[in-house]
Coordinates of C-alpha atoms and ligand atoms in Angstrom, one line a residue:
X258 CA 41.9 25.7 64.5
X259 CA 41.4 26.9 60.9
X260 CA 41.7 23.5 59.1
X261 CA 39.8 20.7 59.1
X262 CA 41.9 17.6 59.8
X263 CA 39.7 15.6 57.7
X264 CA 38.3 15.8 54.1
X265 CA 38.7 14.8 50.4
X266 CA 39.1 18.9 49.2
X267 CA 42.8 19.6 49.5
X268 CA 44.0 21.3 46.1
X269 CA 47.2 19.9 44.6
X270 CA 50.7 20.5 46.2
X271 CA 51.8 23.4 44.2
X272 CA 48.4 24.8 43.2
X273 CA 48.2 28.4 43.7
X274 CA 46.3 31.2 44.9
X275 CA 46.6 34.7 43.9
X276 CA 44.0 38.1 43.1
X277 CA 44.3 40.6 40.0
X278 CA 44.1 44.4 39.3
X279 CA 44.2 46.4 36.4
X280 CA 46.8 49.5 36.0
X281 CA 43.4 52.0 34.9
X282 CA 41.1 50.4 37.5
X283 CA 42.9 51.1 40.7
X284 CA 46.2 53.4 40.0
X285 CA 44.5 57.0 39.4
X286 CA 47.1 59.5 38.4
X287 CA 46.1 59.5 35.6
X288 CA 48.6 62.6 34.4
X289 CA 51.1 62.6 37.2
X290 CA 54.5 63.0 36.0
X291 CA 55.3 62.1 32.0
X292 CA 52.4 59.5 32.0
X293 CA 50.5 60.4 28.8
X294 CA 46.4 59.7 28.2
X295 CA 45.1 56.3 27.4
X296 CA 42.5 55.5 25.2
X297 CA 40.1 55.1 28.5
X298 CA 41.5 58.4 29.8
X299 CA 40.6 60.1 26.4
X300 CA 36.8 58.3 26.5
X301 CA 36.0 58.7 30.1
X302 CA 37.1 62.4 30.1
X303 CA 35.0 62.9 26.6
X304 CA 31.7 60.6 27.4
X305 CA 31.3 61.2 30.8
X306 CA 27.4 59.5 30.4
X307 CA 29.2 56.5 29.3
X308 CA 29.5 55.3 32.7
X309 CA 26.8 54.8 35.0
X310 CA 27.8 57.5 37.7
X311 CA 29.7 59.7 35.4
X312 CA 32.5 58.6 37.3
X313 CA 36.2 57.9 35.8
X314 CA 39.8 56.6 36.7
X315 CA 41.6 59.5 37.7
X316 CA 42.0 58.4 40.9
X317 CA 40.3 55.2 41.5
X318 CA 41.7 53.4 44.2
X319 CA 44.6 55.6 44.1
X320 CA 47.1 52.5 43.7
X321 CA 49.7 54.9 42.5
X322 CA 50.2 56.1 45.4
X323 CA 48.5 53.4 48.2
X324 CA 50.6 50.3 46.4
X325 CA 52.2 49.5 49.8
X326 CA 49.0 49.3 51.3
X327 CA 47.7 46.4 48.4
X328 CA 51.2 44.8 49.0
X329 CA 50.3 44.3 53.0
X330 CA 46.7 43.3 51.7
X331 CA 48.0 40.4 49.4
X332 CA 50.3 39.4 52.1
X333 CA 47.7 39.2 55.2
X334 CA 45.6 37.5 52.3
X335 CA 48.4 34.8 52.4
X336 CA 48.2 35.4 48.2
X337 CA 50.8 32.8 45.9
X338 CA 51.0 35.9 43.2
X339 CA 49.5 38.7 42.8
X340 CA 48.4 39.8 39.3
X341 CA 48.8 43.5 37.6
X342 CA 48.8 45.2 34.6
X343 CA 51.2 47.5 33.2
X344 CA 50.0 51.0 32.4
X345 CA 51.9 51.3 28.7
X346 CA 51.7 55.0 28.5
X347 CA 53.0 55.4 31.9
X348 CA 55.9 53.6 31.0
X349 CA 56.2 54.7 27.7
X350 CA 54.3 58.4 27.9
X351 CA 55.0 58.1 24.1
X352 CA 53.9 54.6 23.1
X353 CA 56.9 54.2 20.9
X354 CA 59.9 52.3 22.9
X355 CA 62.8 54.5 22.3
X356 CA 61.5 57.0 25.4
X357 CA 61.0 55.3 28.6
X358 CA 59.6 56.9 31.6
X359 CA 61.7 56.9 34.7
X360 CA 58.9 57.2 37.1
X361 CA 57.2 54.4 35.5
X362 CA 60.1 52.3 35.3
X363 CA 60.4 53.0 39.6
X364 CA 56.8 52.7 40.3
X365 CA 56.9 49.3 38.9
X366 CA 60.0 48.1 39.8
X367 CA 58.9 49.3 43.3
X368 CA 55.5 47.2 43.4
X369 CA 57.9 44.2 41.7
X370 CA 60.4 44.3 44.6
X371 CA 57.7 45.1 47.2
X372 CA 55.7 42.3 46.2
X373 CA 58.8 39.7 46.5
X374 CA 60.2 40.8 49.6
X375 CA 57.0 39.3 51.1
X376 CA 57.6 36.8 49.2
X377 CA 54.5 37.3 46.6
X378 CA 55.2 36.5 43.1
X379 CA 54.2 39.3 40.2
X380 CA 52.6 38.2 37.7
X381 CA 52.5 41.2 34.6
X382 CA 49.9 41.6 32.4
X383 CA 51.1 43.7 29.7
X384 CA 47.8 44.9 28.3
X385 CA 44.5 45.3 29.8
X386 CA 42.9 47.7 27.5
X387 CA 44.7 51.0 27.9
X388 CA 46.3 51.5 24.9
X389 CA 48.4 54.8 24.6
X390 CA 46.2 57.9 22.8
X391 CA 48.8 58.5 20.4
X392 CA 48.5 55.1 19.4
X393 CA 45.1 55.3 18.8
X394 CA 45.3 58.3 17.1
X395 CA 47.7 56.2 14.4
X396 CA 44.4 53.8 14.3
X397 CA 45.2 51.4 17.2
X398 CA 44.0 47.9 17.0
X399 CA 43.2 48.3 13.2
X400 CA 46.4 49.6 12.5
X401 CA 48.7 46.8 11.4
X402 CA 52.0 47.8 12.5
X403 CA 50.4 47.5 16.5
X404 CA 52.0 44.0 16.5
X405 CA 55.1 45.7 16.5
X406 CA 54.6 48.8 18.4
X407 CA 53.0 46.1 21.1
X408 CA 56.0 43.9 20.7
X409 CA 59.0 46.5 21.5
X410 CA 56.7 47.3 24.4
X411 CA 56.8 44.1 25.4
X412 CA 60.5 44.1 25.2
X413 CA 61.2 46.6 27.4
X414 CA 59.1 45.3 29.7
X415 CA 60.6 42.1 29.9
X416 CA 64.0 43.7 29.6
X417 CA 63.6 46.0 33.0
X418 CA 61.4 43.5 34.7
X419 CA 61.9 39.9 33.9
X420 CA 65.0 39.4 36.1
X421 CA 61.8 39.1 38.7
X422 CA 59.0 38.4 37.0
X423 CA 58.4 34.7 35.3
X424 CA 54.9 34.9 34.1
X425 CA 53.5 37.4 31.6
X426 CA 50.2 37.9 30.1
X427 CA 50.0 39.5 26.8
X428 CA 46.7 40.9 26.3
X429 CA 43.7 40.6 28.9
X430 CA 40.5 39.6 27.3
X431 CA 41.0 40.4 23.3
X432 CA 37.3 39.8 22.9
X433 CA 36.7 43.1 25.0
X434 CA 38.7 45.6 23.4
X435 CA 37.8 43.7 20.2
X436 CA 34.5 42.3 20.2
X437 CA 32.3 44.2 22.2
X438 CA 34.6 47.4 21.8
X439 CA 34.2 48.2 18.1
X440 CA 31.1 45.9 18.4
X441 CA 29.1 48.5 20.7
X442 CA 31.3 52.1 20.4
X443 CA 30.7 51.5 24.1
X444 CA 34.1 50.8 25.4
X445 CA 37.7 52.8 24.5
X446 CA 38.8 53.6 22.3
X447 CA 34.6 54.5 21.5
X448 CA 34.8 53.3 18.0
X449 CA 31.7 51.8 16.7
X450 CA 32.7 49.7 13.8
X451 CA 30.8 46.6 13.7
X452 CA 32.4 43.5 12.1
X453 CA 35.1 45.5 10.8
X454 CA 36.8 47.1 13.3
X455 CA 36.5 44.2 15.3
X456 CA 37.9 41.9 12.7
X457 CA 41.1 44.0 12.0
X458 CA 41.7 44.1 15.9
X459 CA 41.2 40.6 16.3
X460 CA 43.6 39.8 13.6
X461 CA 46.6 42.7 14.9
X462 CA 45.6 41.4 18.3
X463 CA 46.6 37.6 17.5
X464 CA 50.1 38.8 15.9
X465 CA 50.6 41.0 18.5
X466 CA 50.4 38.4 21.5
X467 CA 52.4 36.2 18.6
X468 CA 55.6 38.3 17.9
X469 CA 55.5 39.2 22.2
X470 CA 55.7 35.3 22.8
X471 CA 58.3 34.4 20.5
X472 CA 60.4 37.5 21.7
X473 CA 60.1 36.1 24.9
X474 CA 60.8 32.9 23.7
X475 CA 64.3 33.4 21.7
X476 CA 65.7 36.3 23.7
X477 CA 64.5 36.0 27.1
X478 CA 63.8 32.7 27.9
X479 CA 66.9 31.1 27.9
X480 CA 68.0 33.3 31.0
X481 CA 64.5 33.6 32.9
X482 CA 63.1 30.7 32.3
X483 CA 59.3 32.2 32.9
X484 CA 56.2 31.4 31.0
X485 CA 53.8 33.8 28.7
X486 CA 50.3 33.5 27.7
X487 CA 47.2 35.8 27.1
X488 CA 43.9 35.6 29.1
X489 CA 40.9 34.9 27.5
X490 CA 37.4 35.4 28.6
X491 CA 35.3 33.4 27.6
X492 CA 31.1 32.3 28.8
X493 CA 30.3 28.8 28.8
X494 CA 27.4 27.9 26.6
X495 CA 24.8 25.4 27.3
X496 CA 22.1 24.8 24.1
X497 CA 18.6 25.9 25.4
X498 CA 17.0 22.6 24.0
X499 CA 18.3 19.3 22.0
X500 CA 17.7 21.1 18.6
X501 CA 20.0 24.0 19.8
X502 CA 23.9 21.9 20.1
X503 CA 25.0 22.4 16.8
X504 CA 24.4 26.5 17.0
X505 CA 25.8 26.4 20.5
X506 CA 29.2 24.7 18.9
X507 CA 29.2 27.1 16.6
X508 CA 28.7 29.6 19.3
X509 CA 31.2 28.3 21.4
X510 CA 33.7 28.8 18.2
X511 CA 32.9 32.7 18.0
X512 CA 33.4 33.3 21.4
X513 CA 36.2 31.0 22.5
X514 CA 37.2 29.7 19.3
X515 CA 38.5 33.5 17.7
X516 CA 41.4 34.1 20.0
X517 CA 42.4 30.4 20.8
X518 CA 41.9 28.4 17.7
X519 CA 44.8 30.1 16.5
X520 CA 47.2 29.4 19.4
X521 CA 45.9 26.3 20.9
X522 CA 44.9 24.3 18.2
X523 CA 46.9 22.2 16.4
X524 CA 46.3 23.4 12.9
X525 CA 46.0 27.0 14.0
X526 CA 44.6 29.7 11.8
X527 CA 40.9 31.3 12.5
X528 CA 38.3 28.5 13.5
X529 CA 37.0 26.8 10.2
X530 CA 33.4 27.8 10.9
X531 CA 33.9 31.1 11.7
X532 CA 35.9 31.7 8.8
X533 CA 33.6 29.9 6.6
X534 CA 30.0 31.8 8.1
X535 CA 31.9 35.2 8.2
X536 CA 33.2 34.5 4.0
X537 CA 29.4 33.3 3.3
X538 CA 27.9 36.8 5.2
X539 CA 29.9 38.9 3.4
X540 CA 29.6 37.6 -0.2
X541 CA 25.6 38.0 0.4
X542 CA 26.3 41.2 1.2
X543 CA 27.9 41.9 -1.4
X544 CA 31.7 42.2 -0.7
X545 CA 34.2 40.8 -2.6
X546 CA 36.4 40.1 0.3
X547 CA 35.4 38.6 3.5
X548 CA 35.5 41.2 6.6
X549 CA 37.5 38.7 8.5
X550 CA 40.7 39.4 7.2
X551 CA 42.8 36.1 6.3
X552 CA 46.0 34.7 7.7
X553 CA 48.5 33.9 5.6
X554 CA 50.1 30.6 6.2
X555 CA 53.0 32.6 7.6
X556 CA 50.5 34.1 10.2
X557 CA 49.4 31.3 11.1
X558 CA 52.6 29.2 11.6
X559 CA 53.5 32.6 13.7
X560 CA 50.8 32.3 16.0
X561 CA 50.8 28.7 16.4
X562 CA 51.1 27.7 19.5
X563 CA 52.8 30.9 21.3
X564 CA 51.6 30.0 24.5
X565 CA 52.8 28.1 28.1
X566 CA 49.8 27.6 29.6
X567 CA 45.7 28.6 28.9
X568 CA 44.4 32.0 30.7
X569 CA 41.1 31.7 31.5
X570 CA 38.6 34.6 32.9
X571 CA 35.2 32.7 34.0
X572 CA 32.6 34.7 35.1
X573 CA 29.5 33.5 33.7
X574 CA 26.9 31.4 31.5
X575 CA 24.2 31.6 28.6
X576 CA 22.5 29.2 26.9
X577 CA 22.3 29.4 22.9
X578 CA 19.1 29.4 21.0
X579 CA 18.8 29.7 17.0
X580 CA 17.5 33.0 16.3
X581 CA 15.1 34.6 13.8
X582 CA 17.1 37.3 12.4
X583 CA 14.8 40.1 14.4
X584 CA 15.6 38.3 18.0
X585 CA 19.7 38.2 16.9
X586 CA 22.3 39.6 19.3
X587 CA 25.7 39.0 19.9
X588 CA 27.6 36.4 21.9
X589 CA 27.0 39.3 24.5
X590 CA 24.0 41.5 26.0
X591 CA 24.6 44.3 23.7
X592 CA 23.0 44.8 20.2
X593 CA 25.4 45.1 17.5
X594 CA 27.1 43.0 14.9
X595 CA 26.8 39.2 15.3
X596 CA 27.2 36.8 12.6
X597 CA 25.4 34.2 13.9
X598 CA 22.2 33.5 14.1
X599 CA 21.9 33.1 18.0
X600 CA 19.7 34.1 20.6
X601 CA 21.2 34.0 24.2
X602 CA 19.7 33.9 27.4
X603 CA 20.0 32.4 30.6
X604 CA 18.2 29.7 32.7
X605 CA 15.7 31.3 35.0
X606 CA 17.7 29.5 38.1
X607 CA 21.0 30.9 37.5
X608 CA 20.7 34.3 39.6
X609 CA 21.8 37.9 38.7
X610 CA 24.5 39.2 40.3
X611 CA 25.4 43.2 40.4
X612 CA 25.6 44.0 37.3
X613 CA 23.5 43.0 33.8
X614 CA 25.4 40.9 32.3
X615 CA 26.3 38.6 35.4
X616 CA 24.0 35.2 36.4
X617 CA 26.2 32.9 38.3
X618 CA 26.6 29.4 37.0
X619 CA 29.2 27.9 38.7
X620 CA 29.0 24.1 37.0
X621 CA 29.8 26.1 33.8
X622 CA 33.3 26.8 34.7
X623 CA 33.7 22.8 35.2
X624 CA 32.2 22.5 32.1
X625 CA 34.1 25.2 30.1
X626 CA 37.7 23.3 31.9
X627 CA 36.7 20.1 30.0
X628 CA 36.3 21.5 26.7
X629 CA 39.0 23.3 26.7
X630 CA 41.0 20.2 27.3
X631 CA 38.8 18.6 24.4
X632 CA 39.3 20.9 22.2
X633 CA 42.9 22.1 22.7
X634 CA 44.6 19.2 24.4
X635 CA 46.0 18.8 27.9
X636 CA 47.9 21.9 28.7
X637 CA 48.5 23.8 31.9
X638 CA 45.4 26.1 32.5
X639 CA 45.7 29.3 35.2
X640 CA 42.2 30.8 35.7
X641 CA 43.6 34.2 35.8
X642 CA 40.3 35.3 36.5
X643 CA 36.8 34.8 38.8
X644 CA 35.2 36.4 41.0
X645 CA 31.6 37.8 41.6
X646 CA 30.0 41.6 40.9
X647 CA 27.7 42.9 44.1
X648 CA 26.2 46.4 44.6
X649 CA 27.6 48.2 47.7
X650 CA 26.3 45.6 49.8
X651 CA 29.3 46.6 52.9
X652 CA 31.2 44.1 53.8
X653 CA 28.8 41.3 54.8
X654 CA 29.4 39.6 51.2
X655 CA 27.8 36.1 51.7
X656 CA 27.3 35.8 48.0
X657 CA 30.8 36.5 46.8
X658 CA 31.8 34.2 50.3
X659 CA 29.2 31.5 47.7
X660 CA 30.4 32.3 44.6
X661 CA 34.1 31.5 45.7
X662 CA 33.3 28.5 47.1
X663 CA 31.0 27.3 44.7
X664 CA 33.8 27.9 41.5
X665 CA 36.7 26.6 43.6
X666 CA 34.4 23.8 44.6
X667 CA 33.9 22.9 40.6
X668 CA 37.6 23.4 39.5
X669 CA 38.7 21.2 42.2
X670 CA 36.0 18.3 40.2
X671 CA 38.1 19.5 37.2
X672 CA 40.9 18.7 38.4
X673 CA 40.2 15.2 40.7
X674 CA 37.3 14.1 38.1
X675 CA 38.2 15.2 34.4
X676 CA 42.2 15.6 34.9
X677 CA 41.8 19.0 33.6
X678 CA 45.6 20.4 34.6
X679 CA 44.3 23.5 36.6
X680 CA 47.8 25.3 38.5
X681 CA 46.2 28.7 39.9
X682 CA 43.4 30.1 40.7
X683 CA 43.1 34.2 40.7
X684 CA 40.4 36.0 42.3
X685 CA 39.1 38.8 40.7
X686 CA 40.0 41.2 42.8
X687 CA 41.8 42.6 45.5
X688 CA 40.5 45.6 45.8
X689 CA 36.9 47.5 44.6
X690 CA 38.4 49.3 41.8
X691 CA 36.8 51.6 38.5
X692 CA 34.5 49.1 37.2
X693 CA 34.7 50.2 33.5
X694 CA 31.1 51.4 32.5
X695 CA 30.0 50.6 36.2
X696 CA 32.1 52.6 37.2
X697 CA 32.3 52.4 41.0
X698 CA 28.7 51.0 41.1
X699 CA 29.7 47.1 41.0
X700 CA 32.1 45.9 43.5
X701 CA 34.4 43.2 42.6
X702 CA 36.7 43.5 45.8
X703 CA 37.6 41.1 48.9
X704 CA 38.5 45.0 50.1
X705 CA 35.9 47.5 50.1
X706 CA 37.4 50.4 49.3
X707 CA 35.9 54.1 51.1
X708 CA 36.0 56.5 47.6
X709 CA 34.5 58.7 50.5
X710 CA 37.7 58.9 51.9
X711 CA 40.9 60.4 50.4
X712 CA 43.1 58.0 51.6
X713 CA 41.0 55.5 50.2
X714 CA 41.0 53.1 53.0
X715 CA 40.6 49.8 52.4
X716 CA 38.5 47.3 54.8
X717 CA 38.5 43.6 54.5
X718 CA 35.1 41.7 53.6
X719 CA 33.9 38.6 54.7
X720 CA 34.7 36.8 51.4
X721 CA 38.8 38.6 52.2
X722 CA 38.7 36.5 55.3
X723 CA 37.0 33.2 53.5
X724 CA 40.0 33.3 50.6
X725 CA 42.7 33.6 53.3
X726 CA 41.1 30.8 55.1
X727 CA 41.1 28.8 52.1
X728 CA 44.6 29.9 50.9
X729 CA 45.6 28.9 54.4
X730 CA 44.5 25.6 54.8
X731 CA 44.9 25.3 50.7
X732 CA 41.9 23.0 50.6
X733 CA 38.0 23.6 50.7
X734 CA 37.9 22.0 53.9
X735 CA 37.4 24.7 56.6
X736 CA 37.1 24.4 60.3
X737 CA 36.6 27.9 60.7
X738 CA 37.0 30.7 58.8
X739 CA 40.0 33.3 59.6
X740 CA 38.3 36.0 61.5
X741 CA 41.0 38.4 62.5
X742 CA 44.4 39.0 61.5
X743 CA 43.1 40.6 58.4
Ligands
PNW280 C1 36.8 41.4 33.1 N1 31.0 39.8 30.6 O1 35.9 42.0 32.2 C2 38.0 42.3 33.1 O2 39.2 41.6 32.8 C3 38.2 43.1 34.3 O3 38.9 44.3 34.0 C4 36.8 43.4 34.9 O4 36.9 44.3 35.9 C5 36.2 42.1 35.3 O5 36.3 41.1 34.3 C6 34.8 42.2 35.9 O6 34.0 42.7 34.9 C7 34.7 41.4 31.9 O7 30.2 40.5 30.1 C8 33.7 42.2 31.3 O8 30.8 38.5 30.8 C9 32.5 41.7 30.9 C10 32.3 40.3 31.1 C11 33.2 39.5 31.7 C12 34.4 40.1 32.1

C-alpha cells in the first residue's frame, strides 16, 4: 500500500506531473551529423575556465544517443509530460529556416513518438539558450531581425511537430540569456555588455516570443488546438525590514516585471517603473536616449497578451535592502549592471543548497503564486520548473526528497487557500545533466547519472522514488514511498 486512504493533500483531478531537460544539458553530440555549433558550444570550447571543472556539453548525458533510456525513466517515473528543448542548430545546422536537418528532424520526431507511445506527453521548449553561432555572429539577441529568424524557427517546428505536441514554450528563462548573460560576460554567447546588451535582448526577446505566439495562434491553432507560453524565472523577494517594501516592489518589477509586464498585464509595454528609473539613469549619465529601448505602441499591442498560461521556474528567495551605491548588485549574486539601488541577501535560516546562488525558501514559491495572480490576474500557471541543486551526495538525496515535498506542499496552499489556478508541476530534472558553469559539479537529477561510465548509466535516487510515489498516489499523502519498480 502506497497511498494513504486518508488525508486533505490530494492535488486536483487533472493536475499534472512531469520533469524537464535541456537539448545542450543532456544530448552531447555536439557535431554529429549536420548539427552546427551553438553559442554554448562556441564559449565552452573557447573559456574552458568558465566552468568550474573545465568541463563542457559534448557529451553530457549523451541523450542523443541514450533517449530511449530517459523515455523508460519518465515512464517508471509514472511522468504526465515530459519537458525538452529543441536544439535549433541541430534542426536547422544553418539557423535560417530554408535548410532543415534530416537527422534532427528524426531524432526529434523519434523522442516525440517514443514519448507518446507510453503515453507521456512532449512538451517543446523552443529555446533554452543555445542560439545557433552563425546567428550570433549576425549579433544574436541584439540583432533586431532575431524575432523573425526565431519565428520561422518556430514555424518549422510547429509545422513537423505539432500534429503531436500541444504545448510549446518559447524561450526558457529570458532573464538568463539576457540579464545575467550580457550582465556578467559569464554566460553564451560571453558578451559583457552591461545595460545595453541586455536591454536590446530583452526587447528582441519580447517580440520574438510575440511574433512565435501569434504564428501559433493564426496558423496552427485552429487545427492543434495546443497552448504556447514562455517560462520565466523569477526569485521571490521578501523586504529585509518595514522601511525596505517599496524598493522590494520595485525589485520585484526588474526581475519579474521585464519579461511579463508586457504579456500579462493588461496595459502591456515595459513596467512603468522600470521604464521610468532606467530613462532617469541614463539622462544623468548623460545619454540622450534611454538604454532601454522603447516599444512602440505597435510593439506593445503585439506582445500583449501572447500567452495561454504563466511559466514559472522557482528555485529560490532574497530579501531586498536599499543600498548605498558601493554595496549595489544586481537582482542576482553577480556584480555588474543593476539600476537599482538594492542590496540582496538572504535570511540566515533559509539554507544553502549546492551551488552559490541556491538558499531554499520554500513559502516563497506560495508567495511568488499569489502575486502573480495579483498582479496579472487569474490565469492558468504551469510551474515548468523546481527542483533542488546537491553536490554528488549519491543517491541518498534526503534534501531534494525535502525540497520536493516542501514546494509541492506550498503550491498545493496556493491552490486550496489562495485559488491560485496551478495545472502542472515540473521537476527540474530527470536526469544529472551539464550544469551550465557548474558544470557536472551540481546535481539537479532524480537519476544520478555515472559520467564515469560511457554508457552513462543512469540510477534512480531516493527523491526518483518519492516523485513517483507522489505522482502515483497524486496527492502528498503517502503510506509508503515506492521502493522498487524503479
Ligand atoms: C534554470 N538562479 O537556470 C535553467 O532553466 C536550467 O537550465 C538550469 O539547469 C536550472 O535552472 C538549474 O540551475 C537557473 O540564479 C539558473 O536563481 C540560475 C538561477 C535559477 C535558475
Amino acid at each position: 500500500m502506497v497511498c494513504a486512504v486518508v488525508g486533505g493533500r490530494d492535488f486536483p483531478p487533472g493536475f499534472k506531473f512531469g520533469a524537464a531537460t535541456a537539448a545542450y544539458q543532456i544530448e552531447g553530440a555536439w557535431n554529429v551529423s549536420d548539427k552546427s555549433p551553438s553559442v554554448w558550444d562556441s564559449h565552452v570550447h573557447a573559456n574552458p575556465d568558465r566552468i568550474i571543472d573545465r568541463s563542457n556539453g559534448d557529451v553530457a548525458s549523451d541523450s542523443y544517443y541514450k533517449w530511449k533510456d530517459d523515455i523508460e525513466i519518465a515512464s517508471k517515473l509514472g511522468l504526465h509530460f515530459y519537458r525538452f528543448s529543441i536544439a535549433w542548430s541541430r534542426l536547422l545546422p544553418k539557423g535560417f529556416a530554408n535548410y532543415i536537418s534530416e537527422d534532427g528532424k528524426k531524432y526529434y520526431n523519434d523522442l516525440i513518438d517514443g514519448l507518446l507511445e507510453k503515453g507521456i506527453e512532449p512538451l517543446i521548449t523552443l529555446y533554452h539558450w543555445d542560439l545557433p553561432q552563425v546567428l550570433q555572429d549576425l549579433g544574436g539577441w541584439t540583432n533586431p531581425l532575431i524575432s523573425d529568424w526565431f519565428a520561422d524557427y518556430a514555424r518549422v517546428a510547429y509545422s513537423l511537430f505539432g500534429d503531436r505536441v500541444k504545448i510549446w514554450i518559447t524561450l526558457n528563462e529570458p532573464v538568463m540569456f539576457c540579464d545575467i548573460a550580457y550582465n556578467t560576460g559569464a554566460l553564451a554567447p560571453g558578451v559583457y555588455s552591461p545595460g545595453r546588451g541586455s536591454f536590446l535582448c530583452n526587447k528582441h526577446s519580447m517580440i520574438a516570443h510575440a511574433k512565435a505566439y501569434r504564428i501559433y495562434d493564426e496558423e496552427f491553432r485552429p487545427k492543434y488546438n495546443g497552448k504556447v507560453s514562455l517560462a520565466n524565472q523569477i526569485m521571490w523577494f521578501e523586504p529585509a525590514t518595514e522601511d525596505d517594501v517599496e524598493i522590494t516592489e520595485i525589485a520585484r518589477q526588474f526581475m519579474a516585471g521585464m519579461y511579463s509586464h508586457p504579456i500579462f498585464s493588461k496595459e502591456g509595454g515595459w513596467p512603468p517603473v522600470m521604464e521610468r528609473i532606467i530613462a532617469e539613469k541614463s539622462k544623468k549619465e548623460g545619454l540622450n536616449h534611454s538604454r532601454l529601448p522603447p516599444l512602440t505602441q505597435e510593439e506593445i499591442e503585439l506582445i500583449r497578451g501572447t500567452y495561454d498560461f504563466f511559466g514559472l521556474n522557482f528555485y529560490t528567495s532574497r530579501t531586498v535592502l536599499t543600498a548605498k551605491e558601493e554595496e549595489k548588485i544586481g537582482p542576482w549574486p553577480y556584480k555588474g549592471s543593476s539600476d537599482i539601488d538594492v542590496h540582496l541577501t538572504v535570511k540566515p535560516e533559509w539554507k544553502n543548497a549546492g551551488t552559490k546562488w541556491f538558499f531554499i525558501y520554500p513559502e516563497g514559491l506560495r508567495k511568488l503564486l499569489v502575486w502573480l495572480k495579483k498582479e496579472y490576474g487569474d490565469m492558468e500557471i504551469f510551474i515548468t520548473e523546481n527542483g533542488l541543486a546537491s553536490y554528488d551526495i549519491g543517491l541518498d538525496d534526503h534534501d531534494r526528497v525535502e525540497y520536493y515535498k516542501e514546494h509541492l506542499e506550498q503550491v498545493l496552499l496556493a491552490i486550496q487557500e489562495d485559488e491560485v489556478k496551478v495545472t502542472a508541476y515540473t521537476a527540474w530534472t530527470l536526469i544529472d545533466n551539464f550544469e551550465w558553469l557548474d558544470g557536472y559539479r551540481s546535481k539537479f537529477g532524480l537519476y544520478q547519472v555515472d559520467y564515469e561510465d560511457p554508457e552513462r548509466k543512469r540510477t534512480p535516487r531516493a527523491s526518483a522514488h518519492y516523485y513517483a510515489s507522489v505522482i502515483k498516489c497524486h496527492s502528498l499523502d503517502i503510506d509508503n514511498i515506492i521502493s522498487d519498480e524503479l
